Amino acid sequence: MHCSLLRKVSILGILLFSIVLIPLKILAQNVDPNTISSEQAVEFYKKAKASGLSDMDIEQAALQKGYTLDQISAMRNRLQQAQTSSPTQPNRSTTDESRRKIADSTYVKTKPVSILPKGDSVKQIFGSSFFANAAMSFEPNLRIATPRNYILGPDDELVVDIYGNSVDNFKLKVSPEGTVKMLNLAPVQVSGLTIEQASERIINRLRTAYSTLNRPGGGTYSTITLGDVRSIQVMITGEVTRPGSYTLSSLATAFNALYQSGGPNSNGSYRNIEIIRNGKMIRTVDLYGFLVDANLKDNIALQDQDIILIRPYEKRIELSGEIKHPGLFEIKQGETFKDAIRYAGGYTPNAYSASIQFRRNTGKELKVGSIQESEISTLIPENGDNYKIGKILDRIENRVVIDGGVYRDGEYPIDEHTNTVKKLIKKAEGLREDAFLNRAVIERLDETLRPQIIAFDLGKLMRGEIDDIPLKREDRLVLKTIDELKEGYLITVSGSVINPGTIDYHNGLTVADAIFKSGGYTEGGIPYRIEISRRIKNDTTGIPSSQNVRIFSLDVDENLKLNGEDQKFKLAPFDIIYVRKSPRYEVQKAVTILGEVMYPGTYTILTNFERITDLIPKAGGMKAEAYLKGTRFYRNKELVAVDLKAILEKPSLSSNLLLQNGDSLRIPTKSETVRITGGVQNPSTVNFDPNFSFRDYISQAGGYGENAWKSRIYVSYPNGRTFRSKKFLVFTSRPKIEPGSVITIPVEEKKADRQTSPGERIAIISLITTVTISLISILNNNK
């Protein structure tokens, strides 16, 4: 849909100069195309079509206004860019027919080859994409030198340039009578002549005024060139997308005209396009020559009143499957299937070309056939044939595979050098030294393609003790190495070594070797009391039935020197080595004390028994303004509530914690505020007043809020401790308020009252009525 609008606008881009200016009565003005926006051009085109004007009427009016082909070409390019970058959506009701035409020119519905169709499939006609490319501009080049065979006609312009002893320049336009007139000289007939012939006549006439013009030694010279070219009318008819009469540049060729018309439609021939001049066919255009071989021999220059007739196609076939350009291809009389394959670009790399299946219409029904590779160059396709090129099988016809145990495993062609096990191993550069010789297997497919295994003793076969085994196509010879048949042997080294973890096991590995491979001892590691834990496999002598591992303990040289004692104990696979740390070796631990002490900072923990109270003397004691009740103690960046004043008075309290690495103690100055938050009218911070009661502080915050949960009030103290209100019978005890405290009044979430439904209300009323009646009856009976 967009392509249709784009082509029309690009062909008739000068609409803005002829249609919009007519209603505005400014036809006398020659508007520069560069002053008109692309959006305006599209809008003008729509208005012109709505007024009933045809594309040809619009173009002819613009040409009569005197706009040059250069201006038209410039406007076409601008409108193409605008439509490509921001395509507009045409009205559906007015573009259904154009959409159908464009679709018909590009695609045709056909039946698929591979199966009897349940529906239609869309196949592309070869060559249609050339005419469907909206981004391509296929216009005659107006900047080339004048062709030697160019024939002059009315409206052509000649530029005469005189230089030398005399200087002059003037433009001559060929009149409808075919003449040009210059100076005060008689007209010269030039219509129907080439540029060279016309130049000779004009110079002869100019010699009347310039006698020595272009004569040897005369000193006055002249050149005659072609200026603006005329327009020609070309009729395009037959099986064409947009038939009609087209106004083109006189330099236009057959391909220029075909592109402007949208090319052949779904029934049009790409190989039988006739160019008719003066009632005679002068050339038959075969577009395949250009599309396949870039041959321009049929791209002849057009002349005024030429007719291009696109005949219906006579023979068309379909190629699908493993072909480079699947689609519909037109075949000329005498061409073979090999030619069709060439037009389609040839086979893909995976094409099965030995036999090609096809379906053919017999006039009554379809029949199936096949083409052998030898028949491709002789088979003559028939109209409507559907050819499907299949895909090669996903298997190899001459392969054997050897896997593992040799120096060069992989795929090999089966031939006289690889058709037995021994030959194949030799071809693969022989067995590796660690090849497992007790067993090998051949994986083979039997006659029904079911897998089977053939096992044999590889060692005996290589020594000639058993016969060599013949191989078949697709056999896989599987060999193993000794290590592949064992669990991966590892040693684990843990404890005080620099790089603890696992290492590979090697025969003869000692404990010192393992420690060496693990980077050696850490600073605190000790070379004695090294423990080795070993799995029990076969030797269980002297081991209780409840014991599953053996434990060995030994010493190793501190500097890992080689010695005889070290070589006596060999490690076994999966041994675990534990290297101990010196019992007195320990990384320094430190704590921090900040705030109101004499020497705040970081201090080392000397023993494992130091407590919080031991830290105060290290810091030189506390300053006079230290507020003990506000002291905060942190462990792992979390606040731990302690009462420093209490533990200083009685160090034996359980809250006098043992110090750990990273602990922090902060002793502040005395705070003079109290914060009230939560369910009060005005949460705020107020000054501490020793004479204030708990209720006074609540009053400072405006009193309780509507949803205050009074029984759950709690107070948080600066040292992290928290106390909540207590209640006994009708008595409530509130926590004591100290400087820096935070009073928190929780907010109680009240449940929304549920409204009784009408049914529930009726049930309640019925119950009350029943009970009332029963009571009245009982009272009456008692009377």
Short mmCIF file of C-alpha atoms in Angstrom, two decimals, residues 491-492 509-511 515 527-537 539-543 547-556 568-580:
data_model
loop_
_atom_site.label_atom_id
_atom_site.label_comp_id
_atom_site.label_asym_id
_atom_site.label_seq_id
_atom_site.Cartn_x
_atom_site.Cartn_y
_atom_site.Cartn_z
CA ILE A 491 44.57 -35.50 47.58
CA THR A 492 42.98 -33.00 49.99
CA LEU A 509 53.62 -38.45 46.48
CA THR A 510 54.66 -37.74 50.09
CA VAL A 511 53.14 -35.50 52.75
CA ILE A 515 52.34 -29.42 51.55
CA PRO A 527 55.24 -29.32 61.08
CA TYR A 528 54.32 -31.86 63.73
CA ARG A 529 51.10 -33.66 64.67
CA ILE A 530 50.13 -33.75 60.98
CA GLU A 531 47.23 -36.14 60.53
CA ILE A 532 46.47 -38.24 57.42
CA SER A 533 43.05 -39.79 56.97
CA ARG A 534 42.91 -42.73 54.51
CA ARG A 535 40.07 -44.76 53.09
CA ILE A 536 39.98 -48.49 53.77
CA LYS A 537 39.80 -50.52 50.57
CA ASP A 539 43.69 -54.21 53.76
CA THR A 540 41.51 -54.44 56.89
CA THR A 541 43.98 -56.31 59.09
CA GLY A 542 43.71 -55.22 62.73
CA ILE A 543 40.90 -52.76 62.00
CA GLN A 547 36.16 -48.33 61.80
CA ASN A 548 35.98 -47.10 58.19
CA VAL A 549 39.21 -45.08 57.86
CA ARG A 550 42.83 -45.32 58.93
CA ILE A 551 44.47 -42.41 60.79
CA PHE A 552 48.22 -41.70 60.59
CA SER A 553 50.11 -39.01 62.49
CA LEU A 554 53.62 -37.89 61.61
CA ASP A 555 56.05 -34.99 61.63
CA VAL A 556 57.47 -33.24 58.56
CA LYS A 568 59.05 -43.79 53.93
CA PHE A 569 55.38 -42.74 54.05
CA LYS A 570 53.66 -42.55 50.66
CA LEU A 571 50.27 -41.02 50.16
CA ALA A 572 47.39 -42.94 48.62
CA PRO A 573 44.58 -41.61 46.43
CA PHE A 574 41.92 -39.64 48.32
CA ASP A 575 44.05 -39.14 51.43
CA ILE A 576 43.13 -36.09 53.51
CA ILE A 577 45.97 -34.19 55.21
CA TYR A 578 45.31 -31.96 58.23
CA VAL A 579 48.03 -29.44 59.13
CA ARG A 580 47.57 -28.07 62.65
#
